[in-house]
PDB file of C-alpha atoms in Angstrom:
ATOM      1  CA  MET A  28      -1.265 -73.101  39.046  1.00  0.00           C
ATOM      2  CA  ARG A  29      -1.145 -69.755  40.455  1.00  0.00           C
ATOM      3  CA  LYS A  30      -4.596 -68.390  39.083  1.00  0.00           C
ATOM      4  CA  ASN A  31      -7.563 -69.185  37.380  1.00  0.00           C
ATOM      5  CA  SER A  32      -9.273 -68.488  34.180  1.00  0.00           C
ATOM      6  CA  ALA A  33     -10.925 -65.174  35.470  1.00  0.00           C
ATOM      7  CA  ILE A  34      -8.143 -63.543  37.143  1.00  0.00           C
ATOM      8  CA  THR A  35      -6.593 -64.331  33.857  1.00  0.00           C
ATOM      9  CA  PHE A  36      -9.246 -62.796  32.265  1.00  0.00           C
ATOM     10  CA  CYS A  37      -9.314 -59.860  34.248  1.00  0.00           C
ATOM     11  CA  LEU A  38      -5.820 -59.694  33.255  1.00  0.00           C
ATOM     12  CA  ILE A  39      -5.472 -59.466  29.577  1.00  0.00           C
ATOM     13  CA  THR A  40      -8.903 -57.381  28.911  1.00  0.00           C
ATOM     14  CA  LEU A  41      -8.383 -53.291  28.055  1.00  0.00           C
ATOM     15  CA  SER A  42      -4.283 -53.519  27.662  1.00  0.00           C
ATOM     16  CA  ILE A  43      -2.662 -50.309  25.970  1.00  0.00           C
ATOM     17  CA  ILE A  44       0.256 -50.412  24.235  1.00  0.00           C
ATOM     18  CA  ILE A  45       2.296 -46.920  24.424  1.00  0.00           C
ATOM     19  CA  SER A  46       5.541 -47.406  22.635  1.00  0.00           C
ATOM     20  CA  GLY A  47       3.684 -47.913  19.135  1.00  0.00           C
ATOM     21  CA  CYS A  48       2.477 -44.599  18.880  1.00  0.00           C
ATOM     22  CA  SER A  49       2.415 -43.004  15.848  1.00  0.00           C
ATOM     23  CA  VAL A  50       2.799 -39.046  16.869  1.00  0.00           C
ATOM     24  CA  GLU A  51       6.784 -39.083  16.323  1.00  0.00           C
ATOM     25  CA  GLU A  52       8.287 -37.843  19.960  1.00  0.00           C
ATOM     26  CA  ASN A  53      11.297 -35.080  20.487  1.00  0.00           C
ATOM     27  CA  ASN A  54      13.797 -37.702  22.545  1.00  0.00           C
ATOM     28  CA  THR A  55      13.953 -40.782  22.275  1.00  0.00           C
ATOM     29  CA  GLN A  56      13.184 -41.214  26.351  1.00  0.00           C
ATOM     30  CA  ARG A  57      10.161 -43.108  26.960  1.00  0.00           C
ATOM     31  CA  PRO A  58       8.381 -46.088  29.326  1.00  0.00           C
ATOM     32  CA  VAL A  59       8.603 -49.024  27.493  1.00  0.00           C
ATOM     33  CA  GLY A  60       5.098 -50.438  26.016  1.00  0.00           C
ATOM     34  CA  ARG A  61       2.745 -51.801  28.766  1.00  0.00           C
ATOM     35  CA  GLY A  62      -0.726 -52.293  30.085  1.00  0.00           C
ATOM     36  CA  TYR A  63      -3.304 -52.212  32.980  1.00  0.00           C
ATOM     37  CA  PHE A  64      -1.879 -48.946  34.277  1.00  0.00           C
ATOM     38  CA  SER A  65      -3.543 -45.744  34.915  1.00  0.00           C
ATOM     39  CA  MET A  66      -2.757 -42.190  33.183  1.00  0.00           C
ATOM     40  CA  VAL A  67      -4.276 -38.916  33.993  1.00  0.00           C
ATOM     41  CA  ASN A  68      -3.930 -35.598  32.656  1.00  0.00           C
ATOM     42  CA  ASP A  69      -2.686 -32.934  34.929  1.00  0.00           C
ATOM     43  CA  THR A  70      -4.286 -29.635  33.477  1.00  0.00           C
ATOM     44  CA  GLU A  71      -2.579 -26.988  35.782  1.00  0.00           C
ATOM     45  CA  SER A  72       0.925 -28.455  34.436  1.00  0.00           C
ATOM     46  CA  GLU A  73      -0.052 -29.492  30.771  1.00  0.00           C
ATOM     47  CA  ARG A  74       1.357 -32.967  30.582  1.00  0.00           C
ATOM     48  CA  MET A  75       0.218 -36.663  30.843  1.00  0.00           C
ATOM     49  CA  ILE A  76       1.158 -38.927  34.136  1.00  0.00           C
ATOM     50  CA  LEU A  77       1.392 -42.354  34.068  1.00  0.00           C
ATOM     51  CA  PHE A  78       1.935 -44.628  37.322  1.00  0.00           C
ATOM     52  CA  GLY A  79       2.708 -48.386  37.406  1.00  0.00           C
ATOM     53  CA  GLY A  80       1.246 -50.934  34.545  1.00  0.00           C
ATOM     54  CA  SER A  81       2.860 -54.290  33.317  1.00  0.00           C
ATOM     55  CA  THR A  82       5.571 -54.164  31.022  1.00  0.00           C
ATOM     56  CA  GLY A  83       6.419 -58.376  30.126  1.00  0.00           C
ATOM     57  CA  ASN A  84       4.538 -61.367  30.340  1.00  0.00           C
ATOM     58  CA  ILE A  85       3.246 -61.203  34.252  1.00  0.00           C
ATOM     59  CA  GLU A  86       1.502 -65.061  33.366  1.00  0.00           C
ATOM     60  CA  LYS A  87       5.583 -66.509  33.718  1.00  0.00           C
ATOM     61  CA  TYR A  88       7.282 -63.661  35.114  1.00  0.00           C
ATOM     62  CA  PRO A  89       4.764 -62.465  37.305  1.00  0.00           C
ATOM     63  CA  VAL A  90       7.097 -59.962  39.694  1.00  0.00           C
ATOM     64  CA  GLU A  91       9.875 -58.891  36.881  1.00  0.00           C
ATOM     65  CA  PHE A  92       7.625 -56.903  34.761  1.00  0.00           C
ATOM     66  CA  ILE A  93       5.076 -55.111  37.114  1.00  0.00           C
ATOM     67  CA  SER A  94       6.304 -51.175  36.901  1.00  0.00           C
ATOM     68  CA  ASP A  95       6.202 -48.623  39.712  1.00  0.00           C
ATOM     69  CA  GLU A  96       7.630 -46.242  37.640  1.00  0.00           C
ATOM     70  CA  THR A  97       6.171 -42.571  37.144  1.00  0.00           C
ATOM     71  CA  TRP A  98       6.602 -41.169  34.308  1.00  0.00           C
ATOM     72  CA  ALA A  99       5.222 -37.003  32.674  1.00  0.00           C
ATOM     73  CA  TYR A 100       4.163 -35.962  28.796  1.00  0.00           C
ATOM     74  CA  ASP A 101       4.648 -32.938  27.660  1.00  0.00           C
ATOM     75  CA  ILE A 102       2.058 -32.768  25.209  1.00  0.00           C
ATOM     76  CA  GLY A 103       3.468 -29.539  23.629  1.00  0.00           C
ATOM     77  CA  SER A 104       7.056 -30.905  22.905  1.00  0.00           C
ATOM     78  CA  ARG A 105       6.042 -34.521  22.589  1.00  0.00           C
ATOM     79  CA  SER A 106       8.733 -35.673  25.013  1.00  0.00           C
ATOM     80  CA  TRP A 107       8.563 -37.740  28.170  1.00  0.00           C
ATOM     81  CA  GLU A 108      10.478 -37.620  31.262  1.00  0.00           C
ATOM     82  CA  LYS A 109      10.812 -40.795  34.054  1.00  0.00           C
ATOM     83  CA  MET A 110      10.222 -38.780  37.084  1.00  0.00           C
ATOM     84  CA  ASN A 111      11.722 -40.970  39.840  1.00  0.00           C
ATOM     85  CA  PRO A 112      10.235 -39.512  43.177  1.00  0.00           C
ATOM     86  CA  ILE A 113      11.903 -40.055  46.054  1.00  0.00           C
ATOM     87  CA  SER A 114       9.465 -42.467  47.372  1.00  0.00           C
ATOM     88  CA  SER A 115       6.104 -43.824  45.571  1.00  0.00           C
ATOM     89  CA  PRO A 116       3.313 -46.549  45.720  1.00  0.00           C
ATOM     90  CA  LYS A 117       3.958 -49.737  45.434  1.00  0.00           C
ATOM     91  CA  LYS A 118       4.797 -51.622  42.027  1.00  0.00           C
ATOM     92  CA  MET A 119       0.638 -52.827  40.842  1.00  0.00           C
ATOM     93  CA  ILE A 120      -1.286 -52.877  37.824  1.00  0.00           C
ATOM     94  CA  GLY A 121      -5.333 -52.401  37.841  1.00  0.00           C
ATOM     95  CA  HIS A 122      -5.096 -49.322  40.065  1.00  0.00           C
ATOM     96  CA  ALA A 123      -6.657 -45.693  39.016  1.00  0.00           C
ATOM     97  CA  MET A 124      -5.771 -42.383  39.035  1.00  0.00           C
ATOM     98  CA  ALA A 125      -7.735 -39.169  38.998  1.00  0.00           C
ATOM     99  CA  TYR A 126      -6.745 -35.195  38.613  1.00  0.00           C
ATOM    100  CA  ASN A 127      -8.404 -33.201  41.709  1.00  0.00           C
ATOM    101  CA  SER A 128      -7.795 -29.780  39.539  1.00  0.00           C
ATOM    102  CA  LYS A 129      -8.634 -28.314  42.701  1.00  0.00           C
ATOM    103  CA  SER A 130      -5.877 -28.861  44.734  1.00  0.00           C
ATOM    104  CA  ASP A 131      -3.774 -29.597  41.669  1.00  0.00           C
ATOM    105  CA  LYS A 132      -2.933 -33.167  43.294  1.00  0.00           C
ATOM    106  CA  ILE A 133      -3.190 -36.931  41.596  1.00  0.00           C
ATOM    107  CA  VAL A 134      -5.328 -38.941  43.419  1.00  0.00           C
ATOM    108  CA  LEU A 135      -4.393 -43.030  43.414  1.00  0.00           C
ATOM    109  CA  TYR A 136      -6.424 -45.654  44.772  1.00  0.00           C
ATOM    110  CA  GLY A 137      -6.612 -49.447  44.828  1.00  0.00           C
ATOM    111  CA  GLY A 138      -4.533 -51.902  42.265  1.00  0.00           C
ATOM    112  CA  VAL A 139      -3.009 -55.053  43.138  1.00  0.00           C
ATOM    113  CA  ASP A 140       0.787 -56.119  43.545  1.00  0.00           C
ATOM    114  CA  ILE A 141       2.247 -59.596  43.142  1.00  0.00           C
ATOM    115  CA  ASP A 142       4.727 -61.247  45.149  1.00  0.00           C
ATOM    116  CA  SER A 143       7.844 -63.660  44.221  1.00  0.00           C
ATOM    117  CA  SER A 144       5.255 -66.605  44.616  1.00  0.00           C
ATOM    118  CA  GLY A 145       3.080 -65.082  42.021  1.00  0.00           C
ATOM    119  CA  ASN A 146       0.242 -64.355  45.021  1.00  0.00           C
ATOM    120  CA  TYR A 147      -2.323 -61.012  44.180  1.00  0.00           C
ATOM    121  CA  ASN A 148      -2.189 -58.913  46.605  1.00  0.00           C
ATOM    122  CA  VAL A 149      -5.626 -56.382  46.747  1.00  0.00           C
ATOM    123  CA  LEU A 150      -4.601 -53.327  47.495  1.00  0.00           C
ATOM    124  CA  ASN A 151      -6.927 -50.659  49.491  1.00  0.00           C
ATOM    125  CA  GLN A 152      -3.776 -47.778  49.659  1.00  0.00           C
ATOM    126  CA  THR A 153      -4.161 -44.080  48.558  1.00  0.00           C
ATOM    127  CA  TRP A 154      -2.350 -41.916  47.387  1.00  0.00           C
ATOM    128  CA  LEU A 155      -1.151 -38.536  46.415  1.00  0.00           C
ATOM    129  CA  TYR A 156       1.083 -36.886  44.013  1.00  0.00           C
ATOM    130  CA  ASP A 157       1.714 -33.409  42.533  1.00  0.00           C
ATOM    131  CA  TYR A 158       3.947 -33.545  39.830  1.00  0.00           C
ATOM    132  CA  ASN A 159       5.759 -30.219  40.721  1.00  0.00           C
ATOM    133  CA  ARG A 160       7.212 -31.080  43.609  1.00  0.00           C
ATOM    134  CA  ASN A 161       7.651 -34.859  42.313  1.00  0.00           C
ATOM    135  CA  THR A 162       6.615 -36.514  45.441  1.00  0.00           C
ATOM    136  CA  TRP A 163       3.937 -39.316  46.066  1.00  0.00           C
ATOM    137  CA  ILE A 164       2.820 -39.523  49.807  1.00  0.00           C
ATOM    138  CA  ARG A 165       0.568 -42.361  51.315  1.00  0.00           C
ATOM    139  CA  LYS A 166      -2.812 -40.784  52.726  1.00  0.00           C
ATOM    140  CA  ALA A 167      -5.698 -42.551  54.415  1.00  0.00           C
ATOM    141  CA  ASP A 168      -6.476 -45.817  53.610  1.00  0.00           C
ATOM    142  CA  GLY A 169      -9.946 -46.352  51.296  1.00  0.00           C
ATOM    143  CA  PRO A 170     -12.501 -49.148  51.275  1.00  0.00           C
ATOM    144  CA  PRO A 171     -12.055 -52.480  51.211  1.00  0.00           C
ATOM    145  CA  GLY A 172      -8.768 -53.148  48.583  1.00  0.00           C
ATOM    146  CA  ARG A 173     -10.269 -53.581  44.966  1.00  0.00           C
ATOM    147  CA  PHE A 174      -8.819 -53.681  41.397  1.00  0.00           C
ATOM    148  CA  ASN A 175      -9.843 -52.963  37.922  1.00  0.00           C
ATOM    149  CA  HIS A 176     -12.148 -50.266  39.416  1.00  0.00           C
ATOM    150  CA  ARG A 177     -13.450 -46.723  37.906  1.00  0.00           C
ATOM    151  CA  MET A 178     -12.450 -43.665  39.769  1.00  0.00           C
ATOM    152  CA  VAL A 179     -13.241 -39.900  38.301  1.00  0.00           C
ATOM    153  CA  TYR A 180     -13.171 -36.417  39.923  1.00  0.00           C
ATOM    154  CA  ASP A 181     -16.365 -34.280  40.548  1.00  0.00           C
ATOM    155  CA  PRO A 182     -15.068 -30.643  40.628  1.00  0.00           C
ATOM    156  CA  GLY A 183     -18.779 -29.989  42.129  1.00  0.00           C
ATOM    157  CA  THR A 184     -18.461 -31.387  45.441  1.00  0.00           C
ATOM    158  CA  ASP A 185     -14.330 -31.747  45.085  1.00  0.00           C
ATOM    159  CA  LYS A 186     -14.882 -35.350  46.105  1.00  0.00           C
ATOM    160  CA  ILE A 187     -13.165 -38.653  44.324  1.00  0.00           C
ATOM    161  CA  VAL A 188     -15.793 -40.700  43.210  1.00  0.00           C
ATOM    162  CA  ILE A 189     -14.891 -44.637  42.862  1.00  0.00           C
ATOM    163  CA  PHE A 190     -17.287 -46.631  41.370  1.00  0.00           C
ATOM    164  CA  GLY A 191     -17.080 -51.034  41.230  1.00  0.00           C
ATOM    165  CA  GLY A 192     -13.647 -52.854  40.567  1.00  0.00           C
ATOM    166  CA  VAL A 193     -12.832 -56.640  41.500  1.00  0.00           C
ATOM    167  CA  CYS A 194     -11.381 -58.321  44.577  1.00  0.00           C
ATOM    168  CA  PHE A 195     -11.444 -61.951  46.230  1.00  0.00           C
ATOM    169  CA  SER A 196     -14.581 -63.165  48.134  1.00  0.00           C
ATOM    170  CA  ASP A 197     -12.170 -66.068  49.773  1.00  0.00           C
ATOM    171  CA  SER A 198      -9.192 -66.869  48.148  1.00  0.00           C
ATOM    172  CA  GLN A 199      -7.237 -65.457  45.034  1.00  0.00           C
ATOM    173  CA  TYR A 200      -9.765 -68.224  42.715  1.00  0.00           C
ATOM    174  CA  SER A 201     -13.058 -66.828  43.817  1.00  0.00           C
ATOM    175  CA  MET A 202     -13.898 -63.428  42.434  1.00  0.00           C
ATOM    176  CA  LYS A 203     -16.134 -60.909  43.604  1.00  0.00           C
ATOM    177  CA  TYR A 204     -17.699 -57.823  40.968  1.00  0.00           C
ATOM    178  CA  LEU A 205     -18.763 -54.711  43.108  1.00  0.00           C
ATOM    179  CA  ASP A 206     -21.378 -52.548  43.220  1.00  0.00           C
ATOM    180  CA  GLU A 207     -20.029 -50.408  45.357  1.00  0.00           C
ATOM    181  CA  THR A 208     -19.907 -46.301  45.201  1.00  0.00           C
ATOM    182  CA  TRP A 209     -17.768 -44.787  47.867  1.00  0.00           C
ATOM    183  CA  LEU A 210     -16.387 -40.759  48.082  1.00  0.00           C
ATOM    184  CA  TYR A 211     -12.853 -39.276  48.798  1.00  0.00           C
ATOM    185  CA  ASP A 212     -12.811 -36.217  50.380  1.00  0.00           C
ATOM    186  CA  PRO A 213      -8.862 -34.504  49.439  1.00  0.00           C
ATOM    187  CA  ASP A 214      -9.641 -32.264  52.415  1.00  0.00           C
ATOM    188  CA  SER A 215     -10.088 -33.892  55.071  1.00  0.00           C
ATOM    189  CA  ASP A 216      -8.648 -37.009  53.951  1.00  0.00           C
ATOM    190  CA  GLU A 217     -11.480 -39.043  54.409  1.00  0.00           C
ATOM    191  CA  TRP A 218     -13.989 -41.979  52.692  1.00  0.00           C
ATOM    192  CA  SER A 219     -17.329 -42.764  53.157  1.00  0.00           C
ATOM    193  CA  GLU A 220     -19.810 -45.166  50.459  1.00  0.00           C
ATOM    194  CA  THR A 221     -22.800 -43.634  49.497  1.00  0.00           C
ATOM    195  CA  GLU A 222     -25.974 -46.286  49.127  1.00  0.00           C
ATOM    196  CA  PRO A 223     -27.832 -44.764  45.778  1.00  0.00           C
ATOM    197  CA  GLU A 224     -31.037 -45.166  45.267  1.00  0.00           C
ATOM    198  CA  ASN A 225     -30.751 -47.197  42.055  1.00  0.00           C
ATOM    199  CA  LYS A 226     -27.163 -47.725  40.725  1.00  0.00           C
ATOM    200  CA  PRO A 227     -25.642 -49.933  38.084  1.00  0.00           C
ATOM    201  CA  GLY A 228     -25.077 -54.031  39.036  1.00  0.00           C
ATOM    202  CA  GLY A 229     -20.746 -55.031  40.094  1.00  0.00           C
ATOM    203  CA  ARG A 230     -18.583 -54.980  37.126  1.00  0.00           C
ATOM    204  CA  HIS A 231     -14.751 -54.337  36.494  1.00  0.00           C
ATOM    205  CA  HIS A 232     -13.460 -52.681  33.008  1.00  0.00           C
ATOM    206  CA  HIS A 233     -15.814 -50.257  32.732  1.00  0.00           C
ATOM    207  CA  GLY A 234     -15.546 -46.201  31.377  1.00  0.00           C
ATOM    208  CA  MET A 235     -16.370 -43.165  33.856  1.00  0.00           C
ATOM    209  CA  VAL A 236     -16.106 -39.536  32.850  1.00  0.00           C
ATOM    210  CA  TYR A 237     -17.417 -36.337  34.236  1.00  0.00           C
ATOM    211  CA  ILE A 238     -19.716 -34.323  32.295  1.00  0.00           C
ATOM    212  CA  GLY A 239     -18.930 -30.265  33.892  1.00  0.00           C
ATOM    213  CA  LYS A 240     -22.307 -28.420  32.074  1.00  0.00           C
ATOM    214  CA  THR A 241     -24.942 -31.334  33.842  1.00  0.00           C
ATOM    215  CA  GLY A 242     -22.586 -31.730  37.330  1.00  0.00           C
ATOM    216  CA  TYR A 243     -23.419 -36.217  35.845  1.00  0.00           C
ATOM    217  CA  ILE A 244     -20.800 -38.707  36.056  1.00  0.00           C
ATOM    218  CA  LEU A 245     -21.773 -41.389  32.877  1.00  0.00           C
ATOM    219  CA  LEU A 246     -20.806 -44.661  32.784  1.00  0.00           C
ATOM    220  CA  TRP A 247     -21.094 -47.091  30.569  1.00  0.00           C
ATOM    221  CA  GLY A 248     -19.987 -51.034  29.982  1.00  0.00           C
ATOM    222  CA  GLY A 249     -18.038 -53.294  32.130  1.00  0.00           C
TER     223      GLY A 249
END
């Protein structure tokens, strides 16, 4: 048995299916339905950028249905484009992405890949994606690996903020829910942990969003 029920719960929660959209698209090329991916809005390029995810039954066929695809959706023309960069992050699920409007880059951190034996490997890699050049570049490794965390960009400080997520404390059968807040500085390519006086309890699958008028990040649920 490769996984216990707690891991299964993490992987079946928050599944989002793309291929059943009610808006008619203008071309036939588009990603197959998937869950556990990440997608952000590149405002400069006016594209929605999608990476990774699970495209099938990862309980029975874990490796075959994990994706390393990069897709871009043009809202104006209602069309998808498969980007096919020369290099990219690993096939993964449960990662997080945020768009840095200052540098016009997308930051990806964390997630899980699955090896041929069905073992879950928690990642701490940091990647930047440039839509205009269609390039992924690996940057400094981040804090201890995690998945199902949340990540947003704070334009006031020009920092990427992550909170929470899940890691394995001893083995992939022992889960730990994280209550850590980490900051990524894109200019220095450095991660640092911050210790707020008050903070939420450890969790995953929560929601976070930056509220521009206030400068605050709102977290709910999980």
